[in-house]
Coordinates of C-alpha atoms in Angstrom, one line a residue:
M1400 CA 21.2 -23.7 -135.9
S1401 CA 21.0 -21.4 -132.5
L1402 CA 20.1 -24.4 -129.6
L1403 CA 17.4 -21.9 -128.8
T1404 CA 14.8 -19.9 -130.8
V1405 CA 12.1 -18.0 -129.4
Q1406 CA 10.1 -15.9 -133.2
G1407 CA 6.7 -14.0 -132.0
L1408 CA 5.7 -15.4 -128.9
M1409 CA 2.5 -15.0 -127.1
A1410 CA 0.4 -16.2 -124.1
S1411 CA -2.2 -15.6 -121.3
Y1412 CA -3.6 -16.2 -118.7
G1413 CA -7.2 -16.4 -118.8
P1414 CA -8.0 -13.7 -119.8
S1415 CA -5.3 -11.7 -120.2
Q1416 CA -2.5 -11.3 -122.6
A1417 CA 0.8 -11.3 -121.4
L1418 CA 3.0 -12.2 -124.2
F1419 CA 3.0 -10.3 -127.6
G1420 CA 6.1 -11.1 -129.8
V1421 CA 8.6 -12.4 -127.7
D1422 CA 12.0 -13.0 -130.3
L1423 CA 15.2 -14.3 -128.7
S1424 CA 17.5 -16.5 -130.4
L1425 CA 21.0 -19.0 -128.3
D1426 CA 23.1 -20.9 -129.3
E1427 CA 25.7 -23.8 -128.3
G1428 CA 27.6 -22.2 -124.8
E1429 CA 26.4 -18.7 -125.6
V1430 CA 25.2 -16.7 -122.0
L1431 CA 22.2 -14.5 -123.0
A1432 CA 20.4 -11.7 -120.9
L1433 CA 16.9 -11.6 -120.6
M1434 CA 15.9 -8.0 -119.2
G1435 CA 13.3 -5.2 -118.6
R1436 CA 11.9 -4.0 -115.9
N1437 CA 9.3 -5.9 -113.4
G1438 CA 6.1 -7.2 -115.1
M1439 CA 7.7 -7.0 -118.7
G1440 CA 7.3 -11.0 -119.4
K1441 CA 10.6 -11.9 -118.5
S1442 CA 9.9 -14.5 -116.4
T1443 CA 6.6 -15.5 -118.4
T1444 CA 9.2 -16.0 -121.1
I1445 CA 10.6 -18.5 -119.3
K1446 CA 7.3 -20.6 -117.9
V1447 CA 6.8 -20.5 -121.7
I1448 CA 10.0 -22.0 -122.9
C1449 CA 9.6 -24.3 -120.0
G1450 CA 6.6 -26.0 -120.7
M1451 CA 4.8 -24.1 -117.6
L1452 CA 2.1 -22.0 -119.6
A1453 CA 0.6 -22.8 -123.4
A1454 CA 1.5 -20.2 -126.1
S1455 CA -0.2 -19.1 -127.9
D1456 CA 0.9 -18.1 -130.8
G1457 CA 4.6 -18.1 -132.6
G1458 CA 7.3 -20.5 -132.3
L1459 CA 9.2 -22.1 -129.5
D1460 CA 11.8 -24.6 -130.7
F1461 CA 14.6 -26.1 -128.9
A1462 CA 17.3 -28.2 -130.3
G1463 CA 15.3 -28.9 -133.2
R1464 CA 12.1 -30.2 -131.6
D1465 CA 9.1 -27.4 -131.4
L1466 CA 7.8 -27.7 -127.8
R1467 CA 4.8 -25.6 -128.1
Q1468 CA 2.6 -28.2 -126.6
M1469 CA 5.7 -30.4 -125.2
Q1470 CA 4.7 -31.3 -121.1
S1471 CA 7.2 -29.6 -118.7
H1472 CA 8.6 -33.0 -118.0
R1473 CA 9.4 -33.8 -121.6
I1474 CA 11.7 -30.3 -122.0
A1475 CA 13.2 -31.1 -119.1
Q1476 CA 14.9 -34.4 -120.9
L1477 CA 15.2 -32.7 -123.7
G1478 CA 18.2 -30.6 -121.9
V1479 CA 16.3 -27.4 -120.5
G1480 CA 16.7 -27.1 -116.7
L1481 CA 14.9 -24.2 -114.3
V1482 CA 16.8 -22.4 -111.9
P1483 CA 13.3 -21.4 -110.5
E1484 CA 12.7 -17.4 -109.1
G1485 CA 12.3 -18.3 -105.0
R1486 CA 14.2 -22.0 -105.1
R1487 CA 12.5 -24.5 -104.5
C1488 CA 13.7 -26.4 -102.8
F1489 CA 12.9 -29.1 -101.1
A1490 CA 12.6 -28.4 -98.0
P1491 CA 12.1 -31.4 -96.6
L1492 CA 14.6 -33.1 -98.3
T1493 CA 18.6 -32.9 -97.3
V1494 CA 21.2 -31.4 -99.6
E1495 CA 22.2 -34.8 -101.0
E1496 CA 18.5 -36.0 -101.7
N1497 CA 17.4 -32.6 -102.8
L1498 CA 20.4 -33.1 -106.3
T1499 CA 19.8 -36.4 -106.3
A1500 CA 16.0 -36.8 -106.9
A1501 CA 16.8 -34.2 -109.8
A1502 CA 20.1 -36.4 -110.9
R1503 CA 19.9 -38.2 -115.1
A1504 CA 23.1 -39.3 -115.6
G1505 CA 26.0 -37.3 -117.4
E1506 CA 28.6 -35.4 -116.9
W1507 CA 27.1 -33.4 -113.6
D1508 CA 27.4 -34.8 -110.1
F1509 CA 27.3 -35.3 -106.8
A1510 CA 31.5 -34.2 -106.6
K1511 CA 30.8 -31.8 -109.6
V1512 CA 28.4 -30.1 -107.6
A1513 CA 30.4 -29.8 -104.8
A1514 CA 33.6 -28.7 -106.3
L1515 CA 31.2 -25.3 -107.9
F1516 CA 30.1 -25.5 -104.7
P1517 CA 31.8 -26.3 -101.7
R1518 CA 29.8 -25.8 -99.4
L1519 CA 26.3 -27.9 -100.4
A1520 CA 29.6 -30.4 -99.6
E1521 CA 30.2 -29.1 -96.3
R1522 CA 26.1 -29.1 -95.6
R1523 CA 25.5 -32.9 -97.7
H1524 CA 23.2 -33.8 -94.8
Q1525 CA 21.3 -31.0 -93.9
K1526 CA 17.8 -30.2 -94.8
A1527 CA 17.5 -28.0 -97.2
A1528 CA 15.0 -25.9 -94.6
S1529 CA 18.0 -25.1 -92.5
L1530 CA 20.1 -23.8 -95.1
S1531 CA 21.1 -20.3 -95.3
G1532 CA 19.4 -18.4 -98.3
G1533 CA 22.0 -18.2 -100.3
E1534 CA 23.2 -21.5 -99.7
Q1535 CA 19.6 -23.2 -101.3
Q1536 CA 20.2 -20.6 -104.2
M1537 CA 23.1 -22.6 -104.4
L1538 CA 21.2 -26.1 -103.5
A1539 CA 18.9 -25.2 -106.8
I1540 CA 21.2 -24.6 -109.0
G1541 CA 23.2 -28.0 -108.3
R1542 CA 20.5 -29.5 -108.7
A1543 CA 18.9 -27.7 -112.4
L1544 CA 23.1 -29.0 -113.0
M1545 CA 22.6 -33.0 -112.1
T1546 CA 19.8 -32.7 -115.2
N1547 CA 22.9 -32.7 -116.7
P1548 CA 21.0 -29.5 -119.0
R1549 CA 22.2 -28.7 -122.6
L1550 CA 20.7 -25.2 -121.7
L1551 CA 20.4 -23.6 -117.7
I1552 CA 17.7 -20.8 -117.3
L1553 CA 17.9 -18.7 -114.3
D1554 CA 15.3 -16.7 -113.2
E1555 CA 16.7 -14.2 -110.5
A1556 CA 19.7 -16.5 -109.5
T1557 CA 21.0 -13.2 -107.1
E1558 CA 17.8 -12.2 -106.0
G1559 CA 17.3 -10.8 -102.0
L1560 CA 21.2 -12.4 -101.4
A1561 CA 23.6 -10.8 -99.1
P1562 CA 26.1 -9.1 -101.7
V1563 CA 29.1 -11.1 -100.7
V1564 CA 27.0 -14.7 -101.7
R1565 CA 25.6 -12.7 -104.8
Q1566 CA 29.8 -12.8 -106.2
E1567 CA 29.9 -16.7 -105.1
I1568 CA 26.6 -17.4 -107.5
W1569 CA 27.9 -14.8 -110.3
A1570 CA 31.9 -16.6 -110.0
A1571 CA 29.8 -20.3 -110.5
I1572 CA 27.9 -18.4 -113.7
G1573 CA 31.7 -17.5 -114.8
T1574 CA 32.7 -21.0 -114.3
L1575 CA 30.0 -22.6 -115.9
K1576 CA 30.2 -20.3 -119.2
S1577 CA 34.1 -21.4 -119.6
Q1578 CA 34.5 -24.8 -118.8
T1579 CA 31.5 -26.2 -120.3
G1580 CA 29.0 -25.3 -123.9
M1581 CA 26.1 -25.4 -121.7
A1582 CA 24.1 -22.8 -123.0
I1583 CA 22.3 -20.6 -120.3
L1584 CA 19.6 -17.8 -120.2
V1585 CA 19.9 -15.8 -116.9
V1586 CA 17.5 -13.1 -115.8
D1587 CA 18.7 -10.8 -113.3
K1588 CA 18.7 -6.4 -112.5
T1589 CA 22.6 -5.9 -111.7
L1590 CA 23.7 -4.6 -115.2
K1591 CA 27.4 -4.9 -114.0
E1592 CA 27.5 -8.2 -113.9
L1593 CA 26.0 -9.3 -116.6
A1594 CA 28.4 -7.3 -118.5
Q1595 CA 30.9 -9.6 -117.2
V1596 CA 29.2 -12.8 -118.4
A1597 CA 26.3 -12.5 -121.6
D1598 CA 27.1 -12.4 -124.7
K1599 CA 24.6 -10.6 -125.6
A1600 CA 20.8 -9.0 -124.6
V1601 CA 17.7 -8.6 -125.1
I1602 CA 14.8 -6.3 -123.3
L1603 CA 11.2 -6.6 -122.3
N1604 CA 8.6 -4.2 -122.6
K1605 CA 5.1 -4.9 -122.0
G1606 CA 5.6 -8.2 -123.0
E1607 CA 7.8 -7.6 -126.1
T1608 CA 10.9 -7.8 -127.3
V1609 CA 12.4 -4.0 -128.0
W1610 CA 15.9 -4.8 -128.8
S1611 CA 18.0 -7.3 -128.3
G1612 CA 21.8 -7.2 -129.4
G1613 CA 25.3 -7.8 -128.1
M1614 CA 25.9 -6.9 -124.1
Q1615 CA 28.6 -4.2 -126.1
D1616 CA 25.9 -2.4 -127.7
L1617 CA 23.6 -2.3 -124.4
T1618 CA 23.8 1.6 -124.5
P1619 CA 23.1 4.0 -121.3
D1620 CA 20.0 5.5 -123.5
L1621 CA 18.8 2.5 -124.3
T1622 CA 19.6 1.4 -120.2
D1623 CA 17.7 4.5 -118.9
L1624 CA 15.0 4.2 -121.4
Y1625 CA 13.6 0.9 -120.8
L1626 CA 15.1 -0.6 -117.4
G1627 CA 15.5 2.3 -115.5
V1628 CA 13.4 3.0 -112.5

């Protein structure tokens, strides 16, 4: 049975419908790339999965539990960890305080996060507001890991970062894939890097799933049709 199953998912912002039928599934230990041009429903899908926007129709199941009427904090407690677009670190808190504020008992603790991102150990007593954008992104990922999730969702985790920092983030995602049984759902625009870590992909167009399959089956024709500028 899939860890996460989304079937015919629909959702609206007030009178404006945003999702018209999103389908995806993700097993333990898999990495799924959620793809599509800007405004096609990727972040909205994540909001519905995490309980920040109500589904108007469709199925939404995580580890055998129906998420559709569940509050965000309850979904997080079930094991869904979100790294939101824009990082959203707690600016007045230190690195260590940001991490411990979200901590739940489990394998991931400060030492393990610091091993994944050594810069966070070096800056453990600095306030998040003083960090670079890349360091804040590492902190946001570390904060999600401190919740000890079964599913880690990364929404545009490398957007706007310097190339060297982006490579550090991708390397960390690769480490998570190879060394943990964590499922990962990642939204990003860089096909080359996604191809190195993702097992399969789902493409959204105008709020609905238009293609799904293995990353190796994603042809240039498909990327031109649904992902090209």
